[in-house]
PDB file of C-alpha atoms in Angstrom:
ATOM      1  CA  MET A 225       0.000   0.000   0.000  1.00  0.00           C
ATOM      2  CA  LEU A 226       2.849   2.393   0.823  1.00  0.00           C
ATOM      3  CA  ASP A 227       4.460   1.706  -2.552  1.00  0.00           C
ATOM      4  CA  ARG A 228       1.206   2.477  -4.403  1.00  0.00           C
ATOM      5  CA  ALA A 229       0.812   5.747  -2.503  1.00  0.00           C
ATOM      6  CA  ARG A 230       4.418   6.687  -3.226  1.00  0.00           C
ATOM      7  CA  VAL A 231       3.944   6.075  -6.946  1.00  0.00           C
ATOM      8  CA  ARG A 232       0.705   8.099  -7.014  1.00  0.00           C
ATOM      9  CA  GLU A 233       2.284  10.975  -5.094  1.00  0.00           C
ATOM     10  CA  THR A 234       5.153  11.069  -7.578  1.00  0.00           C
ATOM     11  CA  VAL A 235       3.476  10.387 -10.912  1.00  0.00           C
ATOM     12  CA  LEU A 236       0.284  12.416 -10.575  1.00  0.00           C
ATOM     13  CA  PRO A 237       1.885  15.822  -9.831  1.00  0.00           C
ATOM     14  CA  LEU A 238       4.558  15.220 -12.460  1.00  0.00           C
ATOM     15  CA  VAL A 239       2.015  14.342 -15.139  1.00  0.00           C
ATOM     16  CA  VAL A 240      -0.182  17.316 -14.291  1.00  0.00           C
ATOM     17  CA  LEU A 241       2.668  19.834 -14.125  1.00  0.00           C
ATOM     18  CA  ALA A 242       4.758  18.514 -17.014  1.00  0.00           C
ATOM     19  CA  GLY A 243       1.697  17.894 -19.154  1.00  0.00           C
ATOM     20  CA  GLY A 244       0.270  21.337 -18.486  1.00  0.00           C
ATOM     21  CA  THR A 245       3.591  23.051 -19.066  1.00  0.00           C
ATOM     22  CA  THR A 246       4.207  21.146 -22.289  1.00  0.00           C
ATOM     23  CA  ALA A 247       0.690  21.854 -23.555  1.00  0.00           C
ATOM     24  CA  MET A 248       1.027  25.565 -22.815  1.00  0.00           C
ATOM     25  CA  GLY A 249       4.431  25.659 -24.512  1.00  0.00           C
ATOM     26  CA  VAL A 250       3.094  23.961 -27.625  1.00  0.00           C
ATOM     27  CA  PHE A 251       0.089  26.295 -27.686  1.00  0.00           C
ATOM     28  CA  GLY A 252       2.304  29.373 -27.289  1.00  0.00           C
ATOM     29  CA  CYS A 253       4.696  28.182 -29.972  1.00  0.00           C
ATOM     30  CA  TYR A 254       1.807  27.514 -32.353  1.00  0.00           C
ATOM     31  CA  GLN A 255       0.352  30.975 -31.740  1.00  0.00           C
ATOM     32  CA  LEU A 256       3.730  32.649 -32.205  1.00  0.00           C
ATOM     33  CA  ASN A 257       4.402  30.777 -35.442  1.00  0.00           C
ATOM     34  CA  GLN A 258       0.919  31.595 -36.704  1.00  0.00           C
ATOM     35  CA  ALA A 259       1.356  35.301 -35.893  1.00  0.00           C
ATOM     36  CA  ALA A 260       4.747  35.389 -37.606  1.00  0.00           C
ATOM     37  CA  GLY A 261       3.479  33.471 -40.627  1.00  0.00           C
ATOM     38  CA  ALA A 262       6.198  30.854 -40.219  1.00  0.00           C
ATOM     39  CA  THR A 263       5.888  27.313 -41.511  1.00  0.00           C
ATOM     40  CA  VAL A 264       5.947  24.539 -38.917  1.00  0.00           C
ATOM     41  CA  ASN A 265       8.841  22.089 -39.047  1.00  0.00           C
ATOM     42  CA  GLY A 266       8.181  18.581 -37.712  1.00  0.00           C
ATOM     43  CA  SER A 267      11.662  18.125 -36.221  1.00  0.00           C
ATOM     44  CA  GLY A 268      10.846  20.299 -33.198  1.00  0.00           C
ATOM     45  CA  ALA A 269       7.759  18.232 -32.419  1.00  0.00           C
ATOM     46  CA  LEU A 270       9.769  15.029 -32.728  1.00  0.00           C
ATOM     47  CA  GLN A 271      12.428  16.396 -30.386  1.00  0.00           C
ATOM     48  CA  LEU A 272       9.747  17.387 -27.861  1.00  0.00           C
ATOM     49  CA  VAL A 273       8.198  13.912 -27.958  1.00  0.00           C
ATOM     50  CA  LEU A 274      11.617  12.294 -27.480  1.00  0.00           C
ATOM     51  CA  CYS A 275      12.448  14.541 -24.512  1.00  0.00           C
ATOM     52  CA  VAL A 276       9.092  13.933 -22.824  1.00  0.00           C
ATOM     53  CA  THR A 277       9.456  10.180 -23.385  1.00  0.00           C
ATOM     54  CA  ALA A 278      13.004  10.175 -21.994  1.00  0.00           C
ATOM     55  CA  GLY A 279      11.833  12.115 -18.942  1.00  0.00           C
ATOM     56  CA  ALA A 280       8.938   9.727 -18.319  1.00  0.00           C
ATOM     57  CA  LEU A 281      11.231   6.708 -18.629  1.00  0.00           C
ATOM     58  CA  ALA A 282      13.741   8.288 -16.228  1.00  0.00           C
ATOM     59  CA  MET A 283      10.942   8.911 -13.715  1.00  0.00           C
ATOM     60  CA  LEU A 284       9.725   5.321 -13.959  1.00  0.00           C
ATOM     61  CA  ALA A 285      13.305   4.048 -13.586  1.00  0.00           C
ATOM     62  CA  ALA A 286      13.780   6.172 -10.456  1.00  0.00           C
ATOM     63  CA  ILE A 287      10.543   4.879  -8.964  1.00  0.00           C
ATOM     64  CA  GLY A 288      11.519   1.290  -9.745  1.00  0.00           C
ATOM     65  CA  GLY A 289      15.053   1.794  -8.481  1.00  0.00           C
ATOM     66  CA  SER A 290      13.894   3.128  -5.136  1.00  0.00           C
ATOM     67  CA  ARG A 291      11.458   0.268  -4.517  1.00  0.00           C
ATOM     68  CA  PRO A 292      14.097  -2.020  -2.886  1.00  0.00           C
ATOM     69  CA  LEU A 293      15.076   0.803  -0.524  1.00  0.00           C
ATOM     70  CA  LEU A 294      11.450   1.244   0.523  1.00  0.00           C
ATOM     71  CA  ARG A 295      11.128  -2.486   1.193  1.00  0.00           C
ATOM     72  CA  ARG A 296      14.335  -2.524   3.222  1.00  0.00           C
ATOM     73  CA  VAL A 297      13.279   0.460   5.329  1.00  0.00           C
ATOM     74  CA  THR A 298       9.792  -0.896   6.028  1.00  0.00           C
ATOM     75  CA  ALA A 299      10.863  -4.538   6.551  1.00  0.00           C
ATOM     76  CA  ASN A 300      11.333  -4.264  10.316  1.00  0.00           C
ATOM     77  CA  PRO A 301       8.609  -2.025  11.768  1.00  0.00           C
ATOM     78  CA  ALA A 302       9.900  -2.382  15.330  1.00  0.00           C
ATOM     79  CA  GLN A 303      10.026   0.831  17.335  1.00  0.00           C
ATOM     80  CA  THR A 304      13.434   2.063  18.439  1.00  0.00           C
ATOM     81  CA  ALA A 305      14.242   4.421  21.287  1.00  0.00           C
ATOM     82  CA  ASP A 306      15.745   7.287  19.313  1.00  0.00           C
TER      83      ASP A 306
END
């Protein structure tokens, strides 16, 4: 249950913030290109998709990599006198 909560608390804010920021950036870029009368080149969109994909994969790798640490920390729930 703790692992599920940790994943939700990491993924949900990242998706909302990164998705919103990316959408606003694409919208702003489209409006700027339209106002300037510029033609749209597909290489920028491809680069954006690759960067977002790489970021999502890095996030998932970090979540998966920290799972053993979470299990080790929560394995012995005995109270200590700190």
